[in-house]
Amino acid sequence: MNIRVTRIVTLSVFVLSLLMYSCGTSSEERRQQEIEDSLRLEKERRELLDRANRMFQTDTLKGEGKAEGEELD
């Protein structure tokens, strides 16, 4: 009886391990997700740089019209 229980438990652990492995993401899917994440982050980085550049240009243009010694807005 004890040997049967041991075999059943061993088989159950093996089957559960196999199911968990097969239900996970494949290396190809993980790689594709990494590529998508990288592209998204690059797009966000470019947008932030563009926004910062526009803010810098706006501040620079505001300062060009001021006489020397006057405070900027």
mmCIF file of N, CA and C in Angstrom:
data_model
loop_
_atom_site.group_PDB
_atom_site.id
_atom_site.type_symbol
_atom_site.label_atom_id
_atom_site.label_comp_id
_atom_site.label_asym_id
_atom_site.label_seq_id
_atom_site.Cartn_x
_atom_site.Cartn_y
_atom_site.Cartn_z
ATOM 1 N N MET A 1 0.827 -1.197 0.000
ATOM 2 C CA MET A 1 0.000 0.000 0.000
ATOM 3 C C MET A 1 0.869 1.258 0.000
ATOM 4 N N ASN A 2 1.902 1.253 0.775
ATOM 5 C CA ASN A 2 2.789 2.400 0.871
ATOM 6 C C ASN A 2 3.516 2.654 -0.454
ATOM 7 N N ILE A 3 3.873 1.609 -1.151
ATOM 8 C CA ILE A 3 4.540 1.739 -2.449
ATOM 9 C C ILE A 3 3.585 2.348 -3.475
ATOM 10 N N ARG A 4 2.322 1.974 -3.416
ATOM 11 C CA ARG A 4 1.322 2.539 -4.334
ATOM 12 C C ARG A 4 1.187 4.043 -4.124
ATOM 13 N N VAL A 5 1.112 4.450 -2.879
ATOM 14 C CA VAL A 5 0.974 5.875 -2.574
ATOM 15 C C VAL A 5 2.196 6.636 -3.086
ATOM 16 N N THR A 6 3.361 6.083 -2.872
ATOM 17 C CA THR A 6 4.593 6.710 -3.331
ATOM 18 C C THR A 6 4.601 6.844 -4.847
ATOM 19 N N ARG A 7 4.183 5.812 -5.537
ATOM 20 C CA ARG A 7 4.127 5.860 -7.003
ATOM 21 C C ARG A 7 3.119 6.893 -7.486
ATOM 22 N N ILE A 8 1.967 6.934 -6.835
ATOM 23 C CA ILE A 8 0.929 7.894 -7.233
ATOM 24 C C ILE A 8 1.420 9.325 -7.010
ATOM 25 N N VAL A 9 2.047 9.556 -5.859
ATOM 26 C CA VAL A 9 2.562 10.893 -5.564
ATOM 27 C C VAL A 9 3.650 11.270 -6.564
ATOM 28 N N THR A 10 4.548 10.361 -6.849
ATOM 29 C CA THR A 10 5.625 10.619 -7.800
ATOM 30 C C THR A 10 5.061 10.918 -9.185
ATOM 31 N N LEU A 11 4.123 10.120 -9.620
ATOM 32 C CA LEU A 11 3.492 10.334 -10.916
ATOM 33 C C LEU A 11 2.750 11.673 -10.947
ATOM 34 N N SER A 12 2.054 11.989 -9.868
ATOM 35 C CA SER A 12 1.314 13.254 -9.800
ATOM 36 C C SER A 12 2.260 14.448 -9.883
ATOM 37 N N VAL A 13 3.363 14.379 -9.156
ATOM 38 C CA VAL A 13 4.341 15.467 -9.198
ATOM 39 C C VAL A 13 4.909 15.609 -10.605
ATOM 40 N N PHE A 14 5.206 14.508 -11.243
ATOM 41 C CA PHE A 14 5.733 14.540 -12.606
ATOM 42 C C PHE A 14 4.726 15.165 -13.571
ATOM 43 N N VAL A 15 3.476 14.739 -13.483
ATOM 44 C CA VAL A 15 2.435 15.253 -14.378
ATOM 45 C C VAL A 15 2.205 16.744 -14.131
ATOM 46 N N LEU A 16 2.154 17.150 -12.866
ATOM 47 C CA LEU A 16 1.962 18.565 -12.560
ATOM 48 C C LEU A 16 3.135 19.408 -13.060
ATOM 49 N N SER A 17 4.336 18.894 -12.907
ATOM 50 C CA SER A 17 5.514 19.606 -13.406
ATOM 51 C C SER A 17 5.450 19.763 -14.919
ATOM 52 N N LEU A 18 5.056 18.713 -15.589
ATOM 53 C CA LEU A 18 4.933 18.749 -17.042
ATOM 54 C C LEU A 18 3.870 19.757 -17.480
ATOM 55 N N LEU A 19 2.742 19.775 -16.784
ATOM 56 C CA LEU A 19 1.679 20.725 -17.115
ATOM 57 C C LEU A 19 2.131 22.167 -16.895
ATOM 58 N N MET A 20 2.807 22.410 -15.796
ATOM 59 C CA MET A 20 3.273 23.768 -15.510
ATOM 60 C C MET A 20 4.287 24.221 -16.555
ATOM 61 N N TYR A 21 5.154 23.334 -16.969
ATOM 62 C CA TYR A 21 6.157 23.668 -17.980
ATOM 63 C C TYR A 21 5.499 23.954 -19.329
ATOM 64 N N SER A 22 4.537 23.133 -19.694
ATOM 65 C CA SER A 22 3.905 23.291 -21.007
ATOM 66 C C SER A 22 2.986 24.503 -21.066
ATOM 67 N N CYS A 23 2.469 24.946 -19.944
ATOM 68 C CA CYS A 23 1.572 26.102 -19.930
ATOM 69 C C CYS A 23 2.328 27.426 -19.886
ATOM 70 N N GLY A 24 3.599 27.399 -19.600
ATOM 71 C CA GLY A 24 4.398 28.624 -19.539
ATOM 72 C C GLY A 24 4.676 29.165 -20.926
ATOM 73 N N THR A 25 5.239 30.365 -20.957
ATOM 74 C CA THR A 25 5.562 30.972 -22.246
ATOM 75 C C THR A 25 6.807 30.322 -22.837
ATOM 76 N N SER A 26 6.815 30.217 -24.122
ATOM 77 C CA SER A 26 7.966 29.628 -24.805
ATOM 78 C C SER A 26 9.068 30.679 -24.931
ATOM 79 N N SER A 27 10.252 30.232 -25.251
ATOM 80 C CA SER A 27 11.369 31.172 -25.403
ATOM 81 C C SER A 27 11.110 32.125 -26.569
ATOM 82 N N GLU A 28 10.438 31.646 -27.589
ATOM 83 C CA GLU A 28 10.109 32.503 -28.732
ATOM 84 C C GLU A 28 9.124 33.599 -28.315
ATOM 85 N N GLU A 29 8.126 33.226 -27.519
ATOM 86 C CA GLU A 29 7.160 34.212 -27.043
ATOM 87 C C GLU A 29 7.824 35.230 -26.120
ATOM 88 N N ARG A 30 8.731 34.754 -25.255
ATOM 89 C CA ARG A 30 9.451 35.667 -24.360
ATOM 90 C C ARG A 30 10.307 36.637 -25.167
ATOM 91 N N ARG A 31 10.972 36.136 -26.189
ATOM 92 C CA ARG A 31 11.816 36.982 -27.040
ATOM 93 C C ARG A 31 10.968 38.027 -27.767
ATOM 94 N N GLN A 32 9.817 37.607 -28.273
ATOM 95 C CA GLN A 32 8.921 38.539 -28.960
ATOM 96 C C GLN A 32 8.446 39.620 -27.989
ATOM 97 N N GLN A 33 8.135 39.237 -26.752
ATOM 98 C CA GLN A 33 7.701 40.208 -25.746
ATOM 99 C C GLN A 33 8.824 41.186 -25.419
ATOM 100 N N GLU A 34 10.054 40.691 -25.340
ATOM 101 C CA GLU A 34 11.203 41.566 -25.090
ATOM 102 C C GLU A 34 11.367 42.585 -26.215
ATOM 103 N N ILE A 35 11.177 42.140 -27.453
ATOM 104 C CA ILE A 35 11.286 43.040 -28.607
ATOM 105 C C ILE A 35 10.195 44.108 -28.541
ATOM 106 N N GLU A 36 8.964 43.693 -28.252
ATOM 107 C CA GLU A 36 7.860 44.644 -28.157
ATOM 108 C C GLU A 36 8.098 45.648 -27.031
ATOM 109 N N ASP A 37 8.580 45.168 -25.888
ATOM 110 C CA ASP A 37 8.873 46.061 -24.766
ATOM 111 C C ASP A 37 9.963 47.053 -25.137
ATOM 112 N N SER A 38 10.984 46.575 -25.824
ATOM 113 C CA SER A 38 12.091 47.439 -26.230
ATOM 114 C C SER A 38 11.610 48.518 -27.198
ATOM 115 N N LEU A 39 10.786 48.139 -28.155
ATOM 116 C CA LEU A 39 10.255 49.111 -29.113
ATOM 117 C C LEU A 39 9.382 50.152 -28.415
ATOM 118 N N ARG A 40 8.560 49.692 -27.485
ATOM 119 C CA ARG A 40 7.687 50.606 -26.748
ATOM 120 C C ARG A 40 8.515 51.590 -25.915
ATOM 121 N N LEU A 41 9.535 51.086 -25.234
ATOM 122 C CA LEU A 41 10.387 51.954 -24.423
ATOM 123 C C LEU A 41 11.148 52.958 -25.282
ATOM 124 N N GLU A 42 11.607 52.529 -26.442
ATOM 125 C CA GLU A 42 12.318 53.432 -27.353
ATOM 126 C C GLU A 42 11.381 54.540 -27.840
ATOM 127 N N LYS A 43 10.139 54.194 -28.152
ATOM 128 C CA LYS A 43 9.160 55.188 -28.589
ATOM 129 C C LYS A 43 8.888 56.191 -27.470
ATOM 130 N N GLU A 44 8.709 55.689 -26.247
ATOM 131 C CA GLU A 44 8.469 56.579 -25.114
ATOM 132 C C GLU A 44 9.674 57.485 -24.867
ATOM 133 N N ARG A 45 10.881 56.951 -25.017
ATOM 134 C CA ARG A 45 12.095 57.738 -24.817
ATOM 135 C C ARG A 45 12.174 58.875 -25.837
ATOM 136 N N ARG A 46 11.881 58.548 -27.103
ATOM 137 C CA ARG A 46 11.902 59.574 -28.148
ATOM 138 C C ARG A 46 10.864 60.665 -27.876
ATOM 139 N N GLU A 47 9.663 60.246 -27.438
ATOM 140 C CA GLU A 47 8.618 61.224 -27.140
ATOM 141 C C GLU A 47 9.040 62.148 -25.999
ATOM 142 N N LEU A 48 9.657 61.586 -24.967
ATOM 143 C CA LEU A 48 10.119 62.410 -23.847
ATOM 144 C C LEU A 48 11.229 63.367 -24.273
ATOM 145 N N LEU A 49 12.146 62.889 -25.113
ATOM 146 C CA LEU A 49 13.209 63.767 -25.608
ATOM 147 C C LEU A 49 12.642 64.893 -26.471
ATOM 148 N N ASP A 50 11.666 64.573 -27.312
ATOM 149 C CA ASP A 50 11.027 65.603 -28.140
ATOM 150 C C ASP A 50 10.324 66.640 -27.267
ATOM 151 N N ARG A 51 9.626 66.169 -26.250
ATOM 152 C CA ARG A 51 8.919 67.074 -25.347
ATOM 153 C C ARG A 51 9.915 67.975 -24.602
ATOM 154 N N ALA A 52 10.998 67.388 -24.118
ATOM 155 C CA ALA A 52 12.019 68.178 -23.421
ATOM 156 C C ALA A 52 12.654 69.186 -24.372
ATOM 157 N N ASN A 53 12.883 68.787 -25.610
ATOM 158 C CA ASN A 53 13.466 69.689 -26.605
ATOM 159 C C ASN A 53 12.531 70.864 -26.886
ATOM 160 N N ARG A 54 11.245 70.586 -27.010
ATOM 161 C CA ARG A 54 10.274 71.665 -27.240
ATOM 162 C C ARG A 54 10.244 72.627 -26.050
ATOM 163 N N MET A 55 10.296 72.083 -24.832
ATOM 164 C CA MET A 55 10.301 72.936 -23.644
ATOM 165 C C MET A 55 11.561 73.798 -23.616
ATOM 166 N N PHE A 56 12.689 73.206 -23.958
ATOM 167 C CA PHE A 56 13.956 73.943 -23.980
ATOM 168 C C PHE A 56 13.915 75.051 -25.023
ATOM 169 N N GLN A 57 13.386 74.747 -26.206
ATOM 170 C CA GLN A 57 13.301 75.746 -27.268
ATOM 171 C C GLN A 57 12.370 76.881 -26.863
ATOM 172 N N THR A 58 11.261 76.560 -26.211
ATOM 173 C CA THR A 58 10.317 77.581 -25.760
ATOM 174 C C THR A 58 10.980 78.492 -24.738
ATOM 175 N N ASP A 59 11.699 77.909 -23.779
ATOM 176 C CA ASP A 59 12.393 78.710 -22.771
ATOM 177 C C ASP A 59 13.470 79.575 -23.407
ATOM 178 N N THR A 60 14.169 79.043 -24.378
ATOM 179 C CA THR A 60 15.228 79.790 -25.055
ATOM 180 C C THR A 60 14.635 80.958 -25.830
ATOM 181 N N LEU A 61 13.515 80.729 -26.514
ATOM 182 C CA LEU A 61 12.876 81.797 -27.281
ATOM 183 C C LEU A 61 12.357 82.892 -26.362
ATOM 184 N N LYS A 62 11.852 82.541 -25.200
ATOM 185 C CA LYS A 62 11.374 83.548 -24.251
ATOM 186 C C LYS A 62 12.526 84.427 -23.787
ATOM 187 N N GLY A 63 13.689 83.844 -23.621
ATOM 188 C CA GLY A 63 14.843 84.582 -23.119
ATOM 189 C C GLY A 63 15.504 85.464 -24.156
ATOM 190 N N GLU A 64 15.295 85.212 -25.437
ATOM 191 C CA GLU A 64 15.956 85.988 -26.492
ATOM 192 C C GLU A 64 15.457 87.422 -26.549
ATOM 193 N N GLY A 65 14.214 87.662 -26.228
ATOM 194 C CA GLY A 65 13.643 89.001 -26.319
ATOM 195 C C GLY A 65 13.960 89.869 -25.122
ATOM 196 N N LYS A 66 14.517 89.326 -24.076
ATOM 197 C CA LYS A 66 14.803 90.083 -22.863
ATOM 198 C C LYS A 66 16.118 90.839 -22.998
ATOM 199 N N ALA A 67 16.133 92.009 -22.442
ATOM 200 C CA ALA A 67 17.372 92.792 -22.419
ATOM 201 C C ALA A 67 18.289 92.213 -21.355
ATOM 202 N N GLU A 68 19.554 92.524 -21.470
ATOM 203 C CA GLU A 68 20.532 91.991 -20.528
ATOM 204 C C GLU A 68 20.234 92.533 -19.134
ATOM 205 N N GLY A 69 20.210 91.657 -18.133
ATOM 206 C CA GLY A 69 19.953 92.054 -16.758
ATOM 207 C C GLY A 69 18.504 91.889 -16.343
ATOM 208 N N GLU A 70 17.581 91.724 -17.282
ATOM 209 C CA GLU A 70 16.181 91.507 -16.931
ATOM 210 C C GLU A 70 15.964 90.053 -16.575
ATOM 211 N N GLU A 71 14.978 89.820 -15.707
ATOM 212 C CA GLU A 71 14.665 88.450 -15.307
ATOM 213 C C GLU A 71 13.831 87.771 -16.380
ATOM 214 N N LEU A 72 14.021 86.460 -16.482
ATOM 215 C CA LEU A 72 13.199 85.671 -17.394
ATOM 216 C C LEU A 72 11.918 85.289 -16.696
ATOM 217 N N ASP A 73 10.867 85.027 -17.467
ATOM 218 C CA ASP A 73 9.591 84.587 -16.881
ATOM 219 C C ASP A 73 9.715 83.237 -16.261
#
